[in-house]
CSV table of N, CA and C in Angstrom, one decimal:
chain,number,residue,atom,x,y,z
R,1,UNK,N,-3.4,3.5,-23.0
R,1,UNK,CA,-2.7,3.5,-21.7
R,1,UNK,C,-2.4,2.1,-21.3
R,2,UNK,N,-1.3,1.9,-20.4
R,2,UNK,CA,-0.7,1.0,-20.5
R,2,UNK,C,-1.1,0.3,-18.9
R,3,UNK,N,-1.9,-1.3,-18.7
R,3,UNK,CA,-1.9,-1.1,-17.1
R,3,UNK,C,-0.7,-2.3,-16.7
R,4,UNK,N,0.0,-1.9,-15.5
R,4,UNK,CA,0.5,-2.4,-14.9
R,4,UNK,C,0.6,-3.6,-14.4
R,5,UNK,N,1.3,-4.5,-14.3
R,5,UNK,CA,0.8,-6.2,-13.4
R,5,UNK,C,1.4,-5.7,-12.1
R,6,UNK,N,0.2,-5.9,-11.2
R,6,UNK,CA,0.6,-5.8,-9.6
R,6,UNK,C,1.0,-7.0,-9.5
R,7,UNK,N,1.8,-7.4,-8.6
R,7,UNK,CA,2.4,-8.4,-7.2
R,7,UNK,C,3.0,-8.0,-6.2
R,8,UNK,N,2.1,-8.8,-5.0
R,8,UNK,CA,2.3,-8.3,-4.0
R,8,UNK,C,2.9,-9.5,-3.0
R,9,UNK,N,4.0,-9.3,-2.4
R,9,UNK,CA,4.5,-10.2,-1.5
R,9,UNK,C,3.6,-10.7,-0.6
R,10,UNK,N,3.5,-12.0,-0.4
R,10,UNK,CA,2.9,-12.7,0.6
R,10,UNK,C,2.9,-12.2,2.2
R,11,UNK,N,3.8,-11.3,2.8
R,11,UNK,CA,3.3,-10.6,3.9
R,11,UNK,C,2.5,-9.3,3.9
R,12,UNK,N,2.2,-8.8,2.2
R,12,UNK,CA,0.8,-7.3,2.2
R,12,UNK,C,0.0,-8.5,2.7
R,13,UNK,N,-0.5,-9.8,2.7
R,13,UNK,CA,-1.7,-10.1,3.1
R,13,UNK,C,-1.5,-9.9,4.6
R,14,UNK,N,-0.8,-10.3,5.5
R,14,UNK,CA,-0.7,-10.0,6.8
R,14,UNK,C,-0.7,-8.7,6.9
R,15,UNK,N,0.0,-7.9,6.5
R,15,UNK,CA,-0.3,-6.1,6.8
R,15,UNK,C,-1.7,-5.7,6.3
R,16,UNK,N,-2.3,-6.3,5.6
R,16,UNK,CA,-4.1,-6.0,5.4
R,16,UNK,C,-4.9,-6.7,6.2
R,17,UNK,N,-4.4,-7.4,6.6
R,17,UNK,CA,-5.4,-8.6,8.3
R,17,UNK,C,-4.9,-8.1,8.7
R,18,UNK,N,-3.9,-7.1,9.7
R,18,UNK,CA,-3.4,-6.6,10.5
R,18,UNK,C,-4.6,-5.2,10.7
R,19,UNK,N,-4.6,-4.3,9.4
R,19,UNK,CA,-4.8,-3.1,9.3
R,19,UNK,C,-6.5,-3.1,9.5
R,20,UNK,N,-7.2,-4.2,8.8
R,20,UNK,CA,-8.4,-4.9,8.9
R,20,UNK,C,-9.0,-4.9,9.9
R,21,UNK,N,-7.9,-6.0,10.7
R,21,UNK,CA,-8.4,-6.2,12.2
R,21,UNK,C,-8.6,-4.9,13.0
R,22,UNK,N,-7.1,-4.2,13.0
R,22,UNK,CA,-6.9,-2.8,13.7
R,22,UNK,C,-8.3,-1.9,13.7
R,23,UNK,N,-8.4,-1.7,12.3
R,23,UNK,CA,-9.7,-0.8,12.1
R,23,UNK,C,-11.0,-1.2,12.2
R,24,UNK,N,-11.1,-2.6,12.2
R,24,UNK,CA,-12.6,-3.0,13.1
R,24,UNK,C,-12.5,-2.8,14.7
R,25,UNK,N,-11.6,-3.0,15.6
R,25,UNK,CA,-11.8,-3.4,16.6
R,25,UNK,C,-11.8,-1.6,17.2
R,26,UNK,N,-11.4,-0.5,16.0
R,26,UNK,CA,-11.9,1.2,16.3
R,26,UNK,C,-13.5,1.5,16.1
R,27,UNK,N,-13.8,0.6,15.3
R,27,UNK,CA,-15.3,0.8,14.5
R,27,UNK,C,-15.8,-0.1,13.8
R,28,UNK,N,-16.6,-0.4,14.2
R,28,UNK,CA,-17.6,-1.7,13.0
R,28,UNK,C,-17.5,-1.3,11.5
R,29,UNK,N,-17.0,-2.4,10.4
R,29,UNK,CA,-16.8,-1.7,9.7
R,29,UNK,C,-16.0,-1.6,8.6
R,30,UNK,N,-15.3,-0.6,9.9
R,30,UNK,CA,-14.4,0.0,8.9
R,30,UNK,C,-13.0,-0.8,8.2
R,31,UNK,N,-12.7,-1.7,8.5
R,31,UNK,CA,-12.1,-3.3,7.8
R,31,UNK,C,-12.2,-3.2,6.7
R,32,UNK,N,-13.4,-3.3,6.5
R,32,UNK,CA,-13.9,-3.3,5.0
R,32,UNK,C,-13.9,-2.4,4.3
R,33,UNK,N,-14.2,-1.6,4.8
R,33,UNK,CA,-13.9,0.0,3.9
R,33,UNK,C,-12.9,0.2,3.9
R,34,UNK,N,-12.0,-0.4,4.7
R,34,UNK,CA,-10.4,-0.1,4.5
R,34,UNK,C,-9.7,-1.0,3.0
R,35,UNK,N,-10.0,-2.1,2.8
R,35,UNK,CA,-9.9,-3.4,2.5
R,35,UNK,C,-10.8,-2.6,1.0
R,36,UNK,N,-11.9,-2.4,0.9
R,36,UNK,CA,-12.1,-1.9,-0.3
R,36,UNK,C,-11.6,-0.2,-0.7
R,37,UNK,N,-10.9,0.4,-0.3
R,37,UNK,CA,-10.6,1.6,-0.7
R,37,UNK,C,-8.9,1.2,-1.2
R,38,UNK,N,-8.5,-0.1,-0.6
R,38,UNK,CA,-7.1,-0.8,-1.3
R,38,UNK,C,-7.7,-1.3,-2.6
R,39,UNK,N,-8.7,-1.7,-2.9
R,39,UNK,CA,-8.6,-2.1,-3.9
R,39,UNK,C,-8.5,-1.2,-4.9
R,40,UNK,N,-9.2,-0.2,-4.6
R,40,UNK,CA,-9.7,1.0,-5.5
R,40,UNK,C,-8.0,2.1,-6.0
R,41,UNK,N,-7.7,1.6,-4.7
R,41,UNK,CA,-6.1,2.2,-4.6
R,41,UNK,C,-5.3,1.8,-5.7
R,42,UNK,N,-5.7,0.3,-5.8
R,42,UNK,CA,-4.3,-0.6,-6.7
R,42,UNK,C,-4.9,-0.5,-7.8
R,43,UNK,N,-6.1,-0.1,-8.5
R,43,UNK,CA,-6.5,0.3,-9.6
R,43,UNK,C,-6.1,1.4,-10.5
R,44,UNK,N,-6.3,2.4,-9.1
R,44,UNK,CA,-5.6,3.8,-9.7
R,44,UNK,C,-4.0,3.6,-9.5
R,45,UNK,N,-3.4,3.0,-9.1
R,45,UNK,CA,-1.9,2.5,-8.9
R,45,UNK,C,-1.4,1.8,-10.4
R,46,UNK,N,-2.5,0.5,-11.0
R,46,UNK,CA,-2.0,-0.3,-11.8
R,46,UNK,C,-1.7,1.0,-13.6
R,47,UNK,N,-2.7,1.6,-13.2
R,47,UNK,CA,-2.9,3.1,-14.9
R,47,UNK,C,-1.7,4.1,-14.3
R,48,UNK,N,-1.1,4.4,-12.8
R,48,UNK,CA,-0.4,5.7,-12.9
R,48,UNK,C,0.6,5.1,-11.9
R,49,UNK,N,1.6,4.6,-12.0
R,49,UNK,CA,2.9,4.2,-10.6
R,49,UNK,C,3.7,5.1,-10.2
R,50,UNK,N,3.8,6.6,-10.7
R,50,UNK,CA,4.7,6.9,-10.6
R,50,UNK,C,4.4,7.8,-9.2
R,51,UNK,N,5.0,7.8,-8.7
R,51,UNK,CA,4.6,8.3,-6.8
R,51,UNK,C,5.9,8.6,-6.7
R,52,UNK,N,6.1,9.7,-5.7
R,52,UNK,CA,7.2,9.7,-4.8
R,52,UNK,C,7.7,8.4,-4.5
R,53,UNK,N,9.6,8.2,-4.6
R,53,UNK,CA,10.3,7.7,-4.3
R,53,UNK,C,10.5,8.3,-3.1
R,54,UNK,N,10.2,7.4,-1.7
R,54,UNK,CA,10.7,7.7,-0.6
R,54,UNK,C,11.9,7.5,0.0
R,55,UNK,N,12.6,6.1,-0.5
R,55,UNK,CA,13.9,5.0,0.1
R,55,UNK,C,14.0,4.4,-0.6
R,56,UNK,N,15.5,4.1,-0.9
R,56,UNK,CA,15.7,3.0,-1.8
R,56,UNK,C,14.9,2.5,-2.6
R,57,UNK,N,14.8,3.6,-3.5
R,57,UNK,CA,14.0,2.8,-4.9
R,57,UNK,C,12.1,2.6,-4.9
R,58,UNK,N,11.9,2.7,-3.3
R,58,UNK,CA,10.9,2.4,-3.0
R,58,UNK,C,10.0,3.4,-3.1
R,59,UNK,N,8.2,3.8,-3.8
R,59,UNK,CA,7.7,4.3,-3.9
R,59,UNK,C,6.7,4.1,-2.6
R,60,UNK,N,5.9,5.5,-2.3
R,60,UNK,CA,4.9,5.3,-1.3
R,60,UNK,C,3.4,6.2,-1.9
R,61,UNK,N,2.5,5.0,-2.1
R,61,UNK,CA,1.4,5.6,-2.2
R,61,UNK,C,0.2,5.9,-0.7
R,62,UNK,N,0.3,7.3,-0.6
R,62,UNK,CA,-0.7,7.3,0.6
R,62,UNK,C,-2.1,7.1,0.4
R,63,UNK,N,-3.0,5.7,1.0
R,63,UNK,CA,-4.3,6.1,0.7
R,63,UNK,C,-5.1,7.1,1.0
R,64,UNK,N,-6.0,7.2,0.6
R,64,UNK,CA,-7.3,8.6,0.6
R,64,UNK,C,-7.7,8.5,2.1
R,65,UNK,N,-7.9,7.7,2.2
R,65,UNK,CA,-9.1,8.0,3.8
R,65,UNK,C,-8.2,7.3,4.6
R,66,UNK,N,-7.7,6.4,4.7
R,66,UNK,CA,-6.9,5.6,5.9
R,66,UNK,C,-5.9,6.0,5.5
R,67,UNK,N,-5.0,5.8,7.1
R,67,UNK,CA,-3.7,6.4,7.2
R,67,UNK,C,-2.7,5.6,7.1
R,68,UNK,N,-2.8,4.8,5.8
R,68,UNK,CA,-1.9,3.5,5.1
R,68,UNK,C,-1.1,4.3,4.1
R,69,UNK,N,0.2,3.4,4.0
R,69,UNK,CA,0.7,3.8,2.5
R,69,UNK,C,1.3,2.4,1.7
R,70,UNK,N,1.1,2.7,0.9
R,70,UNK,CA,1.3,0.9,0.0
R,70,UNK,C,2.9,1.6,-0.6
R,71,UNK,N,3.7,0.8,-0.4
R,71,UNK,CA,5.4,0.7,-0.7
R,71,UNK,C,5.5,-0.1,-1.3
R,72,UNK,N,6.2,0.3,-2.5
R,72,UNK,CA,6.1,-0.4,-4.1
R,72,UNK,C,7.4,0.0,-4.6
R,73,UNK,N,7.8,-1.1,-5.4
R,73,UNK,CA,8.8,-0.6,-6.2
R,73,UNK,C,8.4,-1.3,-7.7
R,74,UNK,N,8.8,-0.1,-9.4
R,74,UNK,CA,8.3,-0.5,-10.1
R,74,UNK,C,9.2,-0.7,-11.3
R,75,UNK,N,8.6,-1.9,-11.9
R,75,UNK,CA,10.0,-1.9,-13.0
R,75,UNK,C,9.2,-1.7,-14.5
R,76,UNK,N,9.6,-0.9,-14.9
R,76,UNK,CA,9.3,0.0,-16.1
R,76,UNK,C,9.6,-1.7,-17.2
R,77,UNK,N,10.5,-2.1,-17.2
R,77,UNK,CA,10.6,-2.6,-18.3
R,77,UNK,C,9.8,-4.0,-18.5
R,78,UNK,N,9.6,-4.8,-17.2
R,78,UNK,CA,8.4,-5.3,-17.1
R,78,UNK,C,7.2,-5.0,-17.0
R,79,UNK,N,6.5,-3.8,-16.8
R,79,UNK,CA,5.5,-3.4,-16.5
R,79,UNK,C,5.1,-3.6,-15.7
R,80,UNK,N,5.9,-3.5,-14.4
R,80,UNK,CA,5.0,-4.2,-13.2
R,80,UNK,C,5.2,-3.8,-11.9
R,81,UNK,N,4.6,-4.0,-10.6
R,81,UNK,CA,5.2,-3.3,-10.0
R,81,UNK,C,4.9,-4.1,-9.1
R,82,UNK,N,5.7,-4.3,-7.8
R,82,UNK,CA,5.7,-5.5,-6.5
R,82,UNK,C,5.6,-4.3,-5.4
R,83,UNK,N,4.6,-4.7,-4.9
R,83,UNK,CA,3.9,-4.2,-3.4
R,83,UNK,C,5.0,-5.0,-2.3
R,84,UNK,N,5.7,-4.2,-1.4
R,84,UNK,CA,6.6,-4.7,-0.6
R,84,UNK,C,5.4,-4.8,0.5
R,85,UNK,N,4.5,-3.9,1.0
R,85,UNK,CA,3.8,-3.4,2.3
R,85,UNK,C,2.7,-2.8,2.2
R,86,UNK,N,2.0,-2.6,3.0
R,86,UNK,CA,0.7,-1.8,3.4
R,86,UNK,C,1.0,-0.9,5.0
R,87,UNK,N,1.4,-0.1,5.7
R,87,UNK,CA,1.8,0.6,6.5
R,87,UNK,C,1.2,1.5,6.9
R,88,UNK,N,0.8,1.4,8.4
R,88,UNK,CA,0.1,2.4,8.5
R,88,UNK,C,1.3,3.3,8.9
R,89,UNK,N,0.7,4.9,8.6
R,89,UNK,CA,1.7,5.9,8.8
R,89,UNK,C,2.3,6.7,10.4
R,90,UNK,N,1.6,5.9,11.1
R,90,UNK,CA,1.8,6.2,12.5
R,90,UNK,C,3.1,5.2,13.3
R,91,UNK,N,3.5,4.0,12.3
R,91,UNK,CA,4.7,3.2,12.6
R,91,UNK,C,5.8,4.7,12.6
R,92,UNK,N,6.6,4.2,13.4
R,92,UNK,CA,8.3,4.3,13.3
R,92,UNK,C,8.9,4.1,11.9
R,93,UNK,N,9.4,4.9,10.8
R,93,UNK,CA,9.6,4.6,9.5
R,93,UNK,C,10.8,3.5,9.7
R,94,UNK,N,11.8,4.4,11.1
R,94,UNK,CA,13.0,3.9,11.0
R,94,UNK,C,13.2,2.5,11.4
R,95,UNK,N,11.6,1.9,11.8
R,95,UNK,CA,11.7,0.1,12.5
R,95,UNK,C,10.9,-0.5,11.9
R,96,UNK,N,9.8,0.0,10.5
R,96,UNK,CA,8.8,-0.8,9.8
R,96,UNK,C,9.0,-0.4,8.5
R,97,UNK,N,9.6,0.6,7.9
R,97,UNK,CA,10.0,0.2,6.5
R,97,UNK,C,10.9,-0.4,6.2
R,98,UNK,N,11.1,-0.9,4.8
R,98,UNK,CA,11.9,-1.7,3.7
R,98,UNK,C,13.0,-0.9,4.0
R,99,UNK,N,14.2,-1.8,4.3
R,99,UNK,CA,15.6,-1.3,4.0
R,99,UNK,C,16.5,-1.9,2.8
């Protein structure tokens, strides 16, 4: 099986300090559990990319327990796939996703 090269644009680190913060300041915590259930995410992401295409080209993986979705697009012929975002699912699609 073939794994994947993630890259991720320099503002997923802002949408995971964002999501981080968010979810500590609901519960002690839970930051971190958020923060480690992404990693676990991009693992099972880097062995299987293929997800619903939501928009332009763009894939959406929803995590397990938080109400994030990682927005990816993937190119088969590099093997790789670039993380546009981390979003929680309670945004406006029509003013916080990728156009």
């Amino acid at each position: 099986m073939i794994n994947y090269t993630i890259i991720a644009d320099p503002k997923v680190k802002d949408d995971l300090k964002e999501a981080r913060d968010f979810l500590n300041s609901r519960r002690k915590g839970f930051g971190k559990k958020f923060l480690l259930e992404y990693k676990t995410t991009l693992k099972h992401l880097q062995k299987n990319p293929n997800f619903q295409i939501r928009y332009n080209d763009v894939h959406c993986l929803p995590m397990k327990t938080f109400r994030y979705m990682i927005h990816f697009k993937m190119d088969e012929e590099n093997k790789s796939i670039l993380i546009y975002a981390v979003l929680s699912t309670y945004l406006n699609p029509d003013k916080n996703w990728i156009k």
